[in-house]
Each structure stands twice: as C-alpha cells, then as structure tokens.
Amino acid sequence: DQQVKQNSPSLSVQEGRISILNCDYTNSMFDYFLWYKKYPAEGPTFLISISSIKDKNEDGRFTVFLNKTATHLSLHIVPSQPGDSAVYFCAASGNTGNQFYFGTGTSLTVIP
Amino acid sequence: DAGITQSPRHKVTETGTPVTLRCHQTENHRYMYWYRQDPGHGLRLIHYSYGVKDTDKGEVSDGYSVSRSKTEDFLLTLESATSSQTSVYFCAISPGPPTGELFFGEGSRLTVL
C-alpha cells in the first residue's frame, strides 16, 4: 500500500510561472520529508527537505510547504525555468529506522 | 557529488540466471539502500543496510538478497532472475539521522529476457 502518493503524473507550466507539485502521505509517523529531482538516465538528486516541526522551508526558487493536518506537502518552484523539466519525487521517513518511502513521481515540463 | 558507484550499469540476462549488482561508496556513510524504479510505481525500497552485516527488508524484497561485508560495499543479488525483475536499480547512501538525506548512484539497468 502506497504510503506516499503523487496523484498528478505530469504537469506543464509556462516558463516564468509558478510550478506547484503536490504530495500526500498516509503515515502520521513520518517526520521528515524530501523532494528529489530526476533527469532521464541519471540518479535522483536531492532538492529540498522539511522537518515536521516546520511548515515551510525555502531555498532560492524552491519552497516546500507542509500541512500536517491534511498530511499534505507541496513544492513550489518560482519562477519556473526550462531546466526544471524533470521528474520530481517526494519522499518521507519516520523516526523508526531510516527507511525512505517515495511517491510515484510527477513529470514537470516547463515550456519556453 | 557523493561518491557512489554502481556496477554494472547495464546488464541483459536470461530468466533463471543469478545476477549480482554492486554498490560502492567512498563517503563512509552508515546507511545503504537498494531501490528499483518502475513506471507507475516510482522508487520502491528493496533492502537496506544500517551497518556492516546489518540489513533489513524493504517493500519489495521477495526474490532479492543483499550482503554488506564492508562499509563501502552493498551487494544486491537476484538468485534466479525473472522477467518481473527487469527494472532500473538505484543504490543510495545516507549518513543517517538527523540529516537524513539520501544520495543516489547513477542506476543499473537490468533486462531479464
């Protein structure tokens, strides 16, 4: 049973606009959340993370929002650039062990 | 970039043959993981290790075994490969709590005919 879900397989956005990628989780014990970016034929690379004690974390153009009540997190990319076109995975881990659970990914296309 | 090397990067094999994928790290991280990536399933954890000779199962461990005899090496073995194990396999490493980030290798594409 998928504990981390990304319900949008794909998203297209115009260059310069905001990209919003969404992720839902079902395990309330998760306390650390991450976003990864993946280009074809490469391994995923870490983008940004957030601890459950926070509701927002910002790093340059990337901001992650966490809503623990709704068990939902989102990644905002502003402004979107063509180089942001990739598959984005959200991931979560809990305080028991160090296992990371990933969503199915959202393929973002930024149109020039 | 984290020092992670996966080998082989590409392999084609036949059903029923054994296959071993190797992950080598130069970061001295405690945790090592094997994931598989499949369309519609994202990244799924096969096995992970939290120290030398300390391993545990992940979400999709059936048909796979692992070994970790040294900090730097984590081996994934398919004892008798099946077509359902055709996938891209990623090794990842992590220093563990509290930072928690995973660093991934380049991936190994396995095709089982």
Coordinates of C-alpha atoms in Angstrom, one line a residue:
Chain A
D1 CA 0.0 0.0 0.0
Q2 CA 1.4 3.3 -1.1
Q3 CA 2.2 5.5 1.9
V4 CA 3.3 8.4 -0.2
K5 CA 1.2 9.5 -3.1
Q6 CA 1.7 11.8 -6.0
N7 CA -1.6 11.9 -7.8
S8 CA -0.5 14.0 -10.8
P9 CA 1.7 12.0 -13.2
S10 CA 2.5 15.1 -15.2
L11 CA 2.4 18.9 -15.2
S12 CA 3.1 21.5 -17.8
V13 CA 3.9 25.1 -16.9
Q14 CA 5.0 28.2 -18.9
E15 CA 8.5 29.5 -18.3
G16 CA 8.5 32.2 -15.6
R17 CA 5.2 31.0 -14.0
I18 CA 4.9 29.0 -10.8
S19 CA 5.0 25.2 -10.7
I20 CA 3.2 23.5 -7.8
L21 CA 3.8 19.8 -7.3
N22 CA 1.7 18.0 -4.7
C23 CA 2.3 15.0 -2.5
D24 CA 0.1 13.2 0.1
Y25 CA 1.1 10.8 2.8
T26 CA -0.9 8.4 4.9
N27 CA 1.6 7.5 7.8
S28 CA 1.3 10.0 10.6
M29 CA 4.6 8.8 12.0
F30 CA 6.5 10.4 9.1
D31 CA 8.5 13.3 10.4
Y32 CA 10.9 14.2 7.6
F33 CA 10.0 15.0 4.0
L34 CA 12.2 15.4 1.0
W35 CA 11.9 16.3 -2.7
Y36 CA 14.1 14.8 -5.3
K37 CA 14.6 15.7 -8.9
K38 CA 15.4 13.2 -11.6
Y39 CA 16.6 13.6 -15.2
P40 CA 16.5 10.7 -17.6
A41 CA 19.3 8.2 -17.3
E42 CA 20.5 9.8 -14.1
G43 CA 20.0 9.1 -10.4
P44 CA 17.7 11.3 -8.4
T45 CA 19.3 14.3 -6.8
F46 CA 18.2 15.9 -3.5
L47 CA 16.4 19.2 -3.9
I48 CA 14.9 20.3 -0.6
S49 CA 13.6 18.9 2.7
I50 CA 11.4 19.8 5.6
S51 CA 11.1 18.6 9.2
S52 CA 7.7 18.0 10.7
I53 CA 8.4 20.8 13.2
K54 CA 8.2 23.3 10.4
D55 CA 5.5 24.2 7.9
K56 CA 7.7 25.9 5.3
N57 CA 11.2 25.7 4.1
E58 CA 12.7 27.9 1.3
D59 CA 15.8 27.6 -0.8
G60 CA 16.1 30.0 -3.6
R61 CA 13.4 29.4 -6.2
F62 CA 12.2 26.3 -4.3
T63 CA 9.8 26.3 -1.4
V64 CA 8.3 23.3 0.3
F65 CA 5.1 23.6 2.4
L66 CA 3.9 21.0 4.9
N67 CA 0.4 20.7 6.2
K68 CA 0.4 18.1 8.9
T69 CA -3.3 18.3 9.5
A70 CA -4.0 17.4 5.9
T71 CA -1.0 15.1 5.6
H72 CA 0.0 17.0 2.5
L73 CA 3.1 18.7 1.2
S74 CA 3.8 20.7 -1.9
L75 CA 6.8 22.0 -3.8
H76 CA 6.6 25.5 -5.3
I77 CA 9.1 26.5 -8.0
V78 CA 9.1 30.2 -8.8
P79 CA 9.9 31.2 -11.4
S80 CA 9.9 28.0 -13.4
Q81 CA 12.8 27.5 -15.9
P82 CA 13.1 25.1 -18.8
G83 CA 16.0 23.4 -16.9
D84 CA 13.5 22.5 -14.2
S85 CA 11.9 20.0 -16.6
A86 CA 12.4 16.6 -14.9
V87 CA 10.6 14.0 -12.8
Y88 CA 10.0 15.1 -9.2
F89 CA 9.7 12.6 -6.4
C90 CA 8.5 13.3 -2.9
A91 CA 9.8 11.1 -0.1
A92 CA 9.1 10.6 3.6
S93 CA 10.7 9.0 6.6
G94 CA 9.7 8.3 10.2
N95 CA 11.6 8.2 13.4
T96 CA 11.8 4.4 13.5
G97 CA 14.8 3.3 11.4
N98 CA 16.0 5.2 8.4
Q99 CA 13.6 4.0 5.7
F100 CA 12.5 6.4 3.0
Y101 CA 9.3 6.0 1.1
F102 CA 8.8 7.6 -2.3
G103 CA 5.9 8.7 -4.3
T104 CA 5.4 7.7 -7.9
G105 CA 6.7 10.9 -9.3
T106 CA 5.4 13.9 -11.3
S107 CA 6.9 14.7 -14.6
L108 CA 7.3 18.5 -14.9
T109 CA 7.6 20.2 -18.3
V110 CA 8.5 23.9 -18.4
I111 CA 7.6 25.3 -21.8
P112 CA 9.8 28.1 -23.0
Chain B
D1 CA 28.6 14.7 -5.8
A2 CA 28.5 11.8 -3.3
G3 CA 31.0 9.1 -4.2
I4 CA 28.7 6.2 -5.2
T5 CA 29.5 3.8 -8.0
Q6 CA 27.1 1.1 -9.3
S7 CA 28.2 -1.8 -11.4
P8 CA 27.3 -3.0 -13.9
R9 CA 25.5 0.0 -15.4
H10 CA 23.7 -2.2 -17.9
K11 CA 23.1 -5.9 -18.0
V12 CA 21.0 -8.2 -20.1
T13 CA 20.4 -11.7 -18.7
E14 CA 18.1 -14.7 -19.2
T15 CA 15.4 -15.9 -16.9
G16 CA 16.7 -18.2 -14.2
T17 CA 20.3 -16.9 -14.1
P18 CA 21.8 -15.3 -11.0
V19 CA 22.7 -11.7 -11.1
T20 CA 24.6 -9.5 -8.6
L21 CA 24.7 -5.7 -8.7
R22 CA 27.3 -3.9 -6.7
C23 CA 27.2 -0.6 -5.0
H24 CA 30.4 1.0 -3.8
Q25 CA 30.7 4.2 -1.7
T26 CA 33.6 6.4 -0.7
E27 CA 31.7 8.5 1.8
N28 CA 31.8 6.1 4.8
H29 CA 28.1 6.5 5.3
R30 CA 26.4 4.1 7.6
Y31 CA 23.2 3.5 5.6
M32 CA 23.0 2.0 2.2
Y33 CA 19.9 1.2 0.2
W34 CA 18.7 -0.6 -3.0
Y35 CA 15.7 0.8 -4.8
R36 CA 14.0 -0.2 -8.0
Q37 CA 12.3 2.2 -10.3
D38 CA 9.4 1.1 -12.5
P39 CA 6.8 3.1 -14.4
G40 CA 3.7 3.8 -12.3
H41 CA 5.5 2.7 -9.2
G42 CA 8.2 5.3 -8.6
L43 CA 11.0 4.2 -6.4
R44 CA 10.5 1.2 -4.2
L45 CA 12.8 0.0 -1.4
I46 CA 14.1 -3.5 -1.9
H47 CA 16.6 -3.9 1.0
Y48 CA 18.7 -1.6 3.1
S49 CA 21.6 -1.8 5.5
Y50 CA 22.3 0.1 8.7
G51 CA 25.8 -1.2 9.2
V52 CA 28.2 -3.9 8.3
K53 CA 26.3 -7.2 8.2
D54 CA 23.1 -5.4 9.4
T55 CA 20.4 -5.5 6.8
D56 CA 16.6 -5.4 6.6
K57 CA 13.9 -5.9 4.1
G58 CA 12.1 -3.1 2.3
E59 CA 8.7 -3.0 0.5
V60 CA 9.6 -5.4 -2.4
S61 CA 12.2 -7.8 -1.1
D62 CA 10.9 -11.1 -2.5
G63 CA 13.4 -12.6 -4.9
Y64 CA 16.3 -10.4 -3.7
S65 CA 19.0 -10.9 -1.2
V66 CA 21.7 -8.5 0.0
S67 CA 25.1 -8.6 1.7
R68 CA 27.3 -6.0 3.3
S69 CA 30.7 -7.3 4.4
K70 CA 32.4 -3.9 4.3
T71 CA 31.2 -0.4 5.0
E72 CA 31.8 0.7 1.4
D73 CA 30.1 -2.2 -0.5
F74 CA 26.5 -3.3 -0.7
L75 CA 25.6 -6.1 -3.0
L76 CA 22.2 -6.9 -4.4
T77 CA 21.7 -10.5 -5.6
L78 CA 18.9 -11.9 -7.7
E79 CA 19.3 -15.7 -7.1
S80 CA 17.2 -16.6 -10.1
A81 CA 16.2 -13.7 -12.3
T82 CA 12.7 -13.3 -13.6
S83 CA 11.2 -11.0 -16.2
S84 CA 9.4 -9.1 -13.5
Q85 CA 12.8 -8.0 -12.1
T86 CA 13.5 -6.1 -15.3
S87 CA 14.0 -2.6 -13.9
V88 CA 16.3 0.2 -13.2
Y89 CA 18.1 -0.3 -9.8
F90 CA 19.4 2.5 -7.8
C91 CA 21.8 2.4 -4.9
A92 CA 21.6 5.1 -2.3
I93 CA 23.6 6.1 0.8
S94 CA 22.8 8.2 3.8
P95 CA 24.7 9.3 6.9
G96 CA 21.5 8.7 8.8
P97 CA 19.7 10.8 11.4
P98 CA 19.5 13.7 11.9
T99 CA 20.4 14.9 8.4
G100 CA 18.8 12.1 6.7
E101 CA 19.4 12.9 3.0
L102 CA 19.7 10.1 0.5
F103 CA 22.4 10.3 -2.2
F104 CA 21.8 8.2 -5.2
G105 CA 24.0 6.4 -7.7
E106 CA 23.6 6.6 -11.4
G107 CA 21.5 3.4 -11.6
S108 CA 21.9 0.0 -13.1
R109 CA 19.5 -1.0 -15.9
L110 CA 18.7 -4.8 -15.8
T111 CA 16.8 -6.6 -18.5
V112 CA 15.8 -10.2 -17.9
L113 CA 14.7 -12.0 -21.1

